[in-house]
């Protein structure tokens, strides 16, 4: 599944932070990313790569905005989607030259998410694209997207209507809602572990060795929210905060063992 051409797929992720140099150093040392800088009208956009695969972007966040990861869902027609749904728009629709149109919104429960419609003429290096199926096998790839919210059931229903996602409810052991685009599972919706934290989207990044990442996070002054743990039939997982406080999880997947 090519996420850049599939409606409802997560296709891009970027980190907005106030200290781009320090955070770039953190993630390159943590995950072995290489970087490439792209000049932009309002500054520099840094692309991060793993083994020549385009992984994510890094840029300075707007003044008075907290550091955060922003995740983008591909849509076929952004204008039609906006007309047919009453969304709490936080970032008005913007055009990015040679890429497409994007906007950002808060869902009814308070989680922020972006969506993007790519230009038909956009040229993407197919060798640099990570398909969702590949992401589970590539160290440093964003492979599983999770919504942490105070009402998982209502959130699942709301997003299924917005993006056409298929939702499957399971117990592992807590209630968990698996998100699918077509036949491809791409993420899940779960209840917030800390009810004092506002709802948010996060991601599990594939890594070769979760325990090695756990040690490196501590060494680089990130925060391990809890020790790495094994989830039966899923894999070994670790939830963290980077030094700026942005959440990101890491995992190795059981079905690859």
PDB file of C-alpha atoms in Angstrom:
ATOM      1  CA  UNK A   1       0.000   0.000   0.000  1.00  0.00           C
ATOM      2  CA  UNK A   2       1.506   3.323  -1.101  1.00  0.00           C
ATOM      3  CA  UNK A   3       0.533   5.749   1.686  1.00  0.00           C
ATOM      4  CA  UNK A   4       0.927   8.776  -0.583  1.00  0.00           C
ATOM      5  CA  UNK A   5      -1.813   7.605  -2.948  1.00  0.00           C
ATOM      6  CA  UNK A   6      -4.154   5.766  -0.546  1.00  0.00           C
ATOM      7  CA  UNK A   7      -7.038   7.675   1.018  1.00  0.00           C
ATOM      8  CA  UNK A   8      -7.013   7.234   4.797  1.00  0.00           C
ATOM      9  CA  UNK A   9      -3.391   6.113   5.064  1.00  0.00           C
ATOM     10  CA  UNK A  10      -0.830   7.844   7.261  1.00  0.00           C
ATOM     11  CA  UNK A  11       1.731   9.131   4.801  1.00  0.00           C
ATOM     12  CA  UNK A  12       3.980  11.576   6.623  1.00  0.00           C
ATOM     13  CA  UNK A  13       5.155  12.659  10.045  1.00  0.00           C
ATOM     14  CA  UNK A  14       7.105  15.676  11.156  1.00  0.00           C
ATOM     15  CA  UNK A  15       8.402  16.950  14.444  1.00  0.00           C
ATOM     16  CA  UNK A  16       7.945  20.592  15.331  1.00  0.00           C
ATOM     17  CA  UNK A  17      10.333  21.713  18.052  1.00  0.00           C
ATOM     18  CA  UNK A  18      11.925  24.859  19.423  1.00  0.00           C
ATOM     19  CA  UNK A  19      15.489  23.481  19.361  1.00  0.00           C
ATOM     20  CA  UNK A  20      15.861  21.726  16.023  1.00  0.00           C
ATOM     21  CA  UNK A  21      19.617  21.251  16.358  1.00  0.00           C
ATOM     22  CA  UNK A  22      19.393  19.430  19.706  1.00  0.00           C
ATOM     23  CA  UNK A  23      16.431  17.274  18.680  1.00  0.00           C
ATOM     24  CA  UNK A  24      18.040  16.389  15.361  1.00  0.00           C
ATOM     25  CA  UNK A  25      21.124  15.262  17.274  1.00  0.00           C
ATOM     26  CA  UNK A  26      18.926  13.188  19.621  1.00  0.00           C
ATOM     27  CA  UNK A  27      17.117  11.268  16.881  1.00  0.00           C
ATOM     28  CA  UNK A  28      20.143  10.768  14.641  1.00  0.00           C
ATOM     29  CA  UNK A  29      22.101   9.325  17.568  1.00  0.00           C
ATOM     30  CA  UNK A  30      19.145   7.306  18.830  1.00  0.00           C
ATOM     31  CA  UNK A  31      18.073   5.744  15.521  1.00  0.00           C
ATOM     32  CA  UNK A  32      20.989   6.291  13.159  1.00  0.00           C
ATOM     33  CA  UNK A  33      19.074   8.597  10.839  1.00  0.00           C
ATOM     34  CA  UNK A  34      20.852  10.566   8.146  1.00  0.00           C
ATOM     35  CA  UNK A  35      19.624  14.037   7.230  1.00  0.00           C
ATOM     36  CA  UNK A  36      19.143  16.381   4.300  1.00  0.00           C
ATOM     37  CA  UNK A  37      18.181  20.048   4.552  1.00  0.00           C
ATOM     38  CA  UNK A  38      15.543  21.580   2.289  1.00  0.00           C
ATOM     39  CA  UNK A  39      15.329  25.411   2.048  1.00  0.00           C
ATOM     40  CA  UNK A  40      11.820  26.725   2.755  1.00  0.00           C
ATOM     41  CA  UNK A  41      10.357  30.252   2.572  1.00  0.00           C
ATOM     42  CA  UNK A  42      10.135  30.411   6.373  1.00  0.00           C
ATOM     43  CA  UNK A  43      13.285  28.519   7.265  1.00  0.00           C
ATOM     44  CA  UNK A  44      14.917  25.140   6.803  1.00  0.00           C
ATOM     45  CA  UNK A  45      13.098  21.804   6.668  1.00  0.00           C
ATOM     46  CA  UNK A  46      15.212  18.811   7.640  1.00  0.00           C
ATOM     47  CA  UNK A  47      14.436  15.413   6.121  1.00  0.00           C
ATOM     48  CA  UNK A  48      15.442  12.309   8.073  1.00  0.00           C
ATOM     49  CA  UNK A  49      16.304   9.031   6.335  1.00  0.00           C
ATOM     50  CA  UNK A  50      16.947   5.429   7.326  1.00  0.00           C
ATOM     51  CA  UNK A  51      18.909   3.392   4.782  1.00  0.00           C
ATOM     52  CA  UNK A  52      17.927   5.861   2.020  1.00  0.00           C
ATOM     53  CA  UNK A  53      14.234   5.577   2.934  1.00  0.00           C
ATOM     54  CA  UNK A  54      12.459   8.887   3.567  1.00  0.00           C
ATOM     55  CA  UNK A  55      11.194   8.681   7.175  1.00  0.00           C
ATOM     56  CA  UNK A  56      10.071  12.037   8.575  1.00  0.00           C
ATOM     57  CA  UNK A  57      10.666  15.758   8.736  1.00  0.00           C
ATOM     58  CA  UNK A  58      11.905  18.204  11.365  1.00  0.00           C
ATOM     59  CA  UNK A  59      11.198  21.910  11.557  1.00  0.00           C
ATOM     60  CA  UNK A  60      11.004  24.779  14.032  1.00  0.00           C
ATOM     61  CA  UNK A  61       7.618  25.094  15.707  1.00  0.00           C
ATOM     62  CA  UNK A  62       5.675  28.380  15.617  1.00  0.00           C
ATOM     63  CA  UNK A  63       6.198  30.798  18.512  1.00  0.00           C
ATOM     64  CA  UNK A  64       4.270  29.902  21.670  1.00  0.00           C
ATOM     65  CA  UNK A  65       3.489  26.419  20.322  1.00  0.00           C
ATOM     66  CA  UNK A  66       4.622  23.338  22.278  1.00  0.00           C
ATOM     67  CA  UNK A  67       6.942  20.792  20.617  1.00  0.00           C
ATOM     68  CA  UNK A  68       4.972  17.940  19.078  1.00  0.00           C
ATOM     69  CA  UNK A  69       4.847  15.270  16.395  1.00  0.00           C
ATOM     70  CA  UNK A  70       2.358  15.975  13.621  1.00  0.00           C
ATOM     71  CA  UNK A  71       0.938  13.051  11.632  1.00  0.00           C
ATOM     72  CA  UNK A  72      -0.598  13.394   8.163  1.00  0.00           C
ATOM     73  CA  UNK A  73      -3.428  11.304   6.729  1.00  0.00           C
ATOM     74  CA  UNK A  74      -3.738  11.196   2.934  1.00  0.00           C
ATOM     75  CA  UNK A  75      -7.131  12.237   1.531  1.00  0.00           C
ATOM     76  CA  UNK A  76      -8.400  12.226  -2.050  1.00  0.00           C
ATOM     77  CA  UNK A  77     -10.232  15.569  -1.881  1.00  0.00           C
ATOM     78  CA  UNK A  78      -9.465  17.823   1.059  1.00  0.00           C
ATOM     79  CA  UNK A  79     -11.957  20.526   0.090  1.00  0.00           C
ATOM     80  CA  UNK A  80     -14.849  18.076  -0.198  1.00  0.00           C
ATOM     81  CA  UNK A  81     -13.969  16.506   3.137  1.00  0.00           C
ATOM     82  CA  UNK A  82     -13.960  19.933   4.802  1.00  0.00           C
ATOM     83  CA  UNK A  83     -17.306  20.843   3.250  1.00  0.00           C
ATOM     84  CA  UNK A  84     -18.946  17.606   4.365  1.00  0.00           C
ATOM     85  CA  UNK A  85     -17.646  17.644   7.952  1.00  0.00           C
ATOM     86  CA  UNK A  86     -17.680  20.247  10.702  1.00  0.00           C
ATOM     87  CA  UNK A  87     -14.077  20.168  11.866  1.00  0.00           C
ATOM     88  CA  UNK A  88     -12.340  22.229  14.510  1.00  0.00           C
ATOM     89  CA  UNK A  89      -9.649  23.608  12.207  1.00  0.00           C
ATOM     90  CA  UNK A  90      -6.447  24.622  13.991  1.00  0.00           C
ATOM     91  CA  UNK A  91      -4.192  25.040  10.931  1.00  0.00           C
ATOM     92  CA  UNK A  92      -6.064  26.590   7.979  1.00  0.00           C
ATOM     93  CA  UNK A  93      -5.660  24.874   4.616  1.00  0.00           C
ATOM     94  CA  UNK A  94      -2.285  25.709   3.090  1.00  0.00           C
ATOM     95  CA  UNK A  95      -0.601  24.956  -0.214  1.00  0.00           C
ATOM     96  CA  UNK A  96       2.936  23.621  -0.314  1.00  0.00           C
ATOM     97  CA  UNK A  97       4.562  24.113  -3.691  1.00  0.00           C
ATOM     98  CA  UNK A  98       5.184  20.839  -5.555  1.00  0.00           C
ATOM     99  CA  UNK A  99       3.559  18.826  -2.735  1.00  0.00           C
ATOM    100  CA  UNK A 100      -0.116  19.572  -2.127  1.00  0.00           C
ATOM    101  CA  UNK A 101      -2.657  21.006   0.320  1.00  0.00           C
ATOM    102  CA  UNK A 102      -2.850  20.288   4.034  1.00  0.00           C
ATOM    103  CA  UNK A 103      -4.792  21.321   7.110  1.00  0.00           C
ATOM    104  CA  UNK A 104      -4.789  20.451  10.801  1.00  0.00           C
ATOM    105  CA  UNK A 105      -7.697  19.927  13.180  1.00  0.00           C
ATOM    106  CA  UNK A 106      -8.683  18.864  16.684  1.00  0.00           C
ATOM    107  CA  UNK A 107     -11.032  15.915  16.904  1.00  0.00           C
ATOM    108  CA  UNK A 108     -14.069  16.232  19.233  1.00  0.00           C
ATOM    109  CA  UNK A 109     -12.062  14.710  22.084  1.00  0.00           C
ATOM    110  CA  UNK A 110      -9.063  17.047  21.817  1.00  0.00           C
ATOM    111  CA  UNK A 111      -6.461  15.135  19.761  1.00  0.00           C
ATOM    112  CA  UNK A 112      -4.680  16.973  16.943  1.00  0.00           C
ATOM    113  CA  UNK A 113      -4.236  15.444  13.480  1.00  0.00           C
ATOM    114  CA  UNK A 114      -3.299  16.699  10.024  1.00  0.00           C
ATOM    115  CA  UNK A 115      -4.541  15.620   6.616  1.00  0.00           C
ATOM    116  CA  UNK A 116      -3.051  16.195   3.197  1.00  0.00           C
ATOM    117  CA  UNK A 117      -4.044  15.978  -0.450  1.00  0.00           C
ATOM    118  CA  UNK A 118      -1.009  15.474  -2.673  1.00  0.00           C
ATOM    119  CA  UNK A 119      -0.778  17.084  -6.090  1.00  0.00           C
ATOM    120  CA  UNK A 120      -1.335  14.684  -8.957  1.00  0.00           C
ATOM    121  CA  UNK A 121       1.919  15.914 -10.443  1.00  0.00           C
ATOM    122  CA  UNK A 122       3.968  15.393  -7.293  1.00  0.00           C
ATOM    123  CA  UNK A 123       7.088  13.400  -8.073  1.00  0.00           C
ATOM    124  CA  UNK A 124       8.038  10.893  -5.406  1.00  0.00           C
ATOM    125  CA  UNK A 125      11.097   8.688  -5.543  1.00  0.00           C
ATOM    126  CA  UNK A 126       9.468   5.256  -5.318  1.00  0.00           C
ATOM    127  CA  UNK A 127      12.661   3.772  -3.899  1.00  0.00           C
ATOM    128  CA  UNK A 128      12.539   6.225  -0.993  1.00  0.00           C
ATOM    129  CA  UNK A 129       8.901   5.562  -0.058  1.00  0.00           C
ATOM    130  CA  UNK A 130       8.169   3.252   2.859  1.00  0.00           C
ATOM    131  CA  UNK A 131       4.971   1.276   2.295  1.00  0.00           C
ATOM    132  CA  UNK A 132       3.004   0.354   5.396  1.00  0.00           C
ATOM    133  CA  UNK A 133       3.913  -3.306   4.933  1.00  0.00           C
ATOM    134  CA  UNK A 134       7.633  -2.455   4.716  1.00  0.00           C
ATOM    135  CA  UNK A 135       7.549  -0.200   7.772  1.00  0.00           C
ATOM    136  CA  UNK A 136       7.354  -3.171  10.145  1.00  0.00           C
ATOM    137  CA  UNK A 137      10.736  -4.408   8.895  1.00  0.00           C
ATOM    138  CA  UNK A 138      12.748  -1.178   8.516  1.00  0.00           C
ATOM    139  CA  UNK A 139      14.676   0.130  11.512  1.00  0.00           C
ATOM    140  CA  UNK A 140      13.519   3.691  12.226  1.00  0.00           C
ATOM    141  CA  UNK A 141      10.312   3.509  10.163  1.00  0.00           C
ATOM    142  CA  UNK A 142       6.997   4.762  11.561  1.00  0.00           C
ATOM    143  CA  UNK A 143       4.915   1.603  11.443  1.00  0.00           C
ATOM    144  CA  UNK A 144       1.878   1.773  13.769  1.00  0.00           C
ATOM    145  CA  UNK A 145      -0.183   4.862  14.571  1.00  0.00           C
ATOM    146  CA  UNK A 146      -2.053   5.123  17.863  1.00  0.00           C
ATOM    147  CA  UNK A 147      -4.686   7.466  19.230  1.00  0.00           C
ATOM    148  CA  UNK A 148      -4.635   7.824  23.024  1.00  0.00           C
ATOM    149  CA  UNK A 149      -8.002   9.243  24.041  1.00  0.00           C
ATOM    150  CA  UNK A 150     -10.502   9.394  26.890  1.00  0.00           C
ATOM    151  CA  UNK A 151     -13.311   7.859  24.800  1.00  0.00           C
ATOM    152  CA  UNK A 152     -11.880   5.200  22.445  1.00  0.00           C
ATOM    153  CA  UNK A 153     -15.254   3.865  21.289  1.00  0.00           C
ATOM    154  CA  UNK A 154     -16.661   7.248  20.308  1.00  0.00           C
ATOM    155  CA  UNK A 155     -13.327   8.232  18.732  1.00  0.00           C
ATOM    156  CA  UNK A 156     -13.300   5.052  16.635  1.00  0.00           C
ATOM    157  CA  UNK A 157     -16.792   5.778  15.349  1.00  0.00           C
ATOM    158  CA  UNK A 158     -15.951   9.412  14.567  1.00  0.00           C
ATOM    159  CA  UNK A 159     -12.764   8.641  12.637  1.00  0.00           C
ATOM    160  CA  UNK A 160     -14.344   5.759  10.726  1.00  0.00           C
ATOM    161  CA  UNK A 161     -16.915   8.204   9.356  1.00  0.00           C
ATOM    162  CA  UNK A 162     -14.322  10.882   8.603  1.00  0.00           C
ATOM    163  CA  UNK A 163     -11.740   8.772   6.755  1.00  0.00           C
ATOM    164  CA  UNK A 164     -13.650   5.581   5.928  1.00  0.00           C
ATOM    165  CA  UNK A 165     -11.472   3.512   8.258  1.00  0.00           C
ATOM    166  CA  UNK A 166     -12.578   0.010   9.193  1.00  0.00           C
ATOM    167  CA  UNK A 167     -12.516  -0.584  12.944  1.00  0.00           C
ATOM    168  CA  UNK A 168     -12.158  -3.896  14.810  1.00  0.00           C
ATOM    169  CA  UNK A 169     -12.579  -4.104  18.575  1.00  0.00           C
ATOM    170  CA  UNK A 170     -10.314  -6.509  20.457  1.00  0.00           C
ATOM    171  CA  UNK A 171      -9.246  -7.148  24.080  1.00  0.00           C
ATOM    172  CA  UNK A 172      -5.432  -7.295  24.657  1.00  0.00           C
ATOM    173  CA  UNK A 173      -6.236  -7.371  27.662  1.00  0.00           C
ATOM    174  CA  UNK A 174      -7.686  -3.841  27.682  1.00  0.00           C
ATOM    175  CA  UNK A 175     -10.126  -2.789  24.969  1.00  0.00           C
ATOM    176  CA  UNK A 176      -8.308  -1.762  21.796  1.00  0.00           C
ATOM    177  CA  UNK A 177      -9.696  -0.646  18.439  1.00  0.00           C
ATOM    178  CA  UNK A 178      -7.648  -1.656  15.382  1.00  0.00           C
ATOM    179  CA  UNK A 179      -7.727   0.738  12.423  1.00  0.00           C
ATOM    180  CA  UNK A 180      -7.616  -0.639   8.884  1.00  0.00           C
ATOM    181  CA  UNK A 181      -7.491   0.927   5.437  1.00  0.00           C
ATOM    182  CA  UNK A 182      -8.935  -1.688   3.145  1.00  0.00           C
ATOM    183  CA  UNK A 183      -7.342  -4.949   4.270  1.00  0.00           C
ATOM    184  CA  UNK A 184      -4.295  -3.277   5.796  1.00  0.00           C
ATOM    185  CA  UNK A 185      -4.099  -2.680   9.551  1.00  0.00           C
ATOM    186  CA  UNK A 186      -2.373   0.657  10.195  1.00  0.00           C
ATOM    187  CA  UNK A 187      -2.922   1.518  13.850  1.00  0.00           C
ATOM    188  CA  UNK A 188      -5.140   1.520  16.884  1.00  0.00           C
ATOM    189  CA  UNK A 189      -7.180   3.529  19.360  1.00  0.00           C
ATOM    190  CA  UNK A 190      -6.760   3.059  23.099  1.00  0.00           C
ATOM    191  CA  UNK A 191      -7.692   4.697  26.388  1.00  0.00           C
ATOM    192  CA  UNK A 192      -5.275   7.215  27.844  1.00  0.00           C
ATOM    193  CA  UNK A 193      -2.974   5.693  30.430  1.00  0.00           C
ATOM    194  CA  UNK A 194      -2.895   9.006  32.298  1.00  0.00           C
ATOM    195  CA  UNK A 195      -6.320  10.736  32.429  1.00  0.00           C
ATOM    196  CA  UNK A 196      -4.574  14.022  33.237  1.00  0.00           C
ATOM    197  CA  UNK A 197      -2.878  14.038  29.821  1.00  0.00           C
ATOM    198  CA  UNK A 198      -4.856  15.517  26.903  1.00  0.00           C
ATOM    199  CA  UNK A 199      -5.722  13.104  24.045  1.00  0.00           C
ATOM    200  CA  UNK A 200      -2.992  12.753  21.422  1.00  0.00           C
ATOM    201  CA  UNK A 201      -1.793  10.759  18.411  1.00  0.00           C
ATOM    202  CA  UNK A 202       1.492   8.907  18.674  1.00  0.00           C
ATOM    203  CA  UNK A 203       3.342   6.252  16.729  1.00  0.00           C
ATOM    204  CA  UNK A 204       5.336   3.089  17.247  1.00  0.00           C
ATOM    205  CA  UNK A 205       8.645   3.182  15.372  1.00  0.00           C
ATOM    206  CA  UNK A 206      10.172  -0.108  14.266  1.00  0.00           C
ATOM    207  CA  UNK A 207      13.592  -0.781  15.775  1.00  0.00           C
ATOM    208  CA  UNK A 208      15.980  -3.720  15.659  1.00  0.00           C
ATOM    209  CA  UNK A 209      16.435  -3.883  19.436  1.00  0.00           C
ATOM    210  CA  UNK A 210      13.975  -2.252  21.851  1.00  0.00           C
ATOM    211  CA  UNK A 211      16.195  -2.756  24.894  1.00  0.00           C
ATOM    212  CA  UNK A 212      19.134  -1.063  23.196  1.00  0.00           C
ATOM    213  CA  UNK A 213      16.878   1.889  22.367  1.00  0.00           C
ATOM    214  CA  UNK A 214      15.709   2.019  25.982  1.00  0.00           C
ATOM    215  CA  UNK A 215      19.303   2.375  27.169  1.00  0.00           C
ATOM    216  CA  UNK A 216      20.055   4.974  24.525  1.00  0.00           C
ATOM    217  CA  UNK A 217      16.975   7.064  25.392  1.00  0.00           C
ATOM    218  CA  UNK A 218      18.202   7.348  28.991  1.00  0.00           C
ATOM    219  CA  UNK A 219      21.753   8.112  27.855  1.00  0.00           C
ATOM    220  CA  UNK A 220      20.524  10.921  25.574  1.00  0.00           C
ATOM    221  CA  UNK A 221      18.305  12.423  28.296  1.00  0.00           C
ATOM    222  CA  UNK A 222      14.996  11.299  26.914  1.00  0.00           C
ATOM    223  CA  UNK A 223      12.423   9.698  29.214  1.00  0.00           C
ATOM    224  CA  UNK A 224      11.341   6.064  29.315  1.00  0.00           C
ATOM    225  CA  UNK A 225       7.748   6.211  30.542  1.00  0.00           C
ATOM    226  CA  UNK A 226       7.982   2.610  31.732  1.00  0.00           C
ATOM    227  CA  UNK A 227      10.339  -0.334  31.185  1.00  0.00           C
ATOM    228  CA  UNK A 228      10.136  -2.114  27.823  1.00  0.00           C
ATOM    229  CA  UNK A 229       7.560  -4.893  27.895  1.00  0.00           C
ATOM    230  CA  UNK A 230       6.351  -7.832  25.833  1.00  0.00           C
ATOM    231  CA  UNK A 231       2.791  -7.863  24.515  1.00  0.00           C
ATOM    232  CA  UNK A 232       1.815 -11.432  23.518  1.00  0.00           C
ATOM    233  CA  UNK A 233       1.368 -11.936  19.763  1.00  0.00           C
ATOM    234  CA  UNK A 234       2.279  -8.271  19.172  1.00  0.00           C
ATOM    235  CA  UNK A 235       5.898  -7.673  20.094  1.00  0.00           C
ATOM    236  CA  UNK A 236       8.189  -5.855  22.495  1.00  0.00           C
ATOM    237  CA  UNK A 237       7.267  -2.208  23.092  1.00  0.00           C
ATOM    238  CA  UNK A 238       8.680   0.903  24.727  1.00  0.00           C
ATOM    239  CA  UNK A 239       6.914   4.239  25.303  1.00  0.00           C
ATOM    240  CA  UNK A 240       9.111   7.334  25.624  1.00  0.00           C
ATOM    241  CA  UNK A 241       9.354  11.106  25.580  1.00  0.00           C
ATOM    242  CA  UNK A 242      12.167  12.867  23.753  1.00  0.00           C
ATOM    243  CA  UNK A 243      14.105  15.612  25.611  1.00  0.00           C
ATOM    244  CA  UNK A 244      11.555  18.213  24.459  1.00  0.00           C
ATOM    245  CA  UNK A 245       8.658  16.152  25.814  1.00  0.00           C
ATOM    246  CA  UNK A 246       7.237  14.785  22.551  1.00  0.00           C
ATOM    247  CA  UNK A 247       5.893  11.205  22.858  1.00  0.00           C
ATOM    248  CA  UNK A 248       7.170   8.414  20.629  1.00  0.00           C
ATOM    249  CA  UNK A 249       7.069   4.644  21.062  1.00  0.00           C
ATOM    250  CA  UNK A 250       9.341   1.907  19.710  1.00  0.00           C
ATOM    251  CA  UNK A 251       8.738  -1.726  18.953  1.00  0.00           C
ATOM    252  CA  UNK A 252       9.859  -4.992  17.436  1.00  0.00           C
ATOM    253  CA  UNK A 253       7.050  -7.086  15.978  1.00  0.00           C
ATOM    254  CA  UNK A 254       6.285 -10.649  17.046  1.00  0.00           C
ATOM    255  CA  UNK A 255       5.079 -11.809  13.625  1.00  0.00           C
ATOM    256  CA  UNK A 256       8.576 -11.212  12.247  1.00  0.00           C
ATOM    257  CA  UNK A 257      10.215 -13.547  14.772  1.00  0.00           C
TER     258      UNK A 257
END
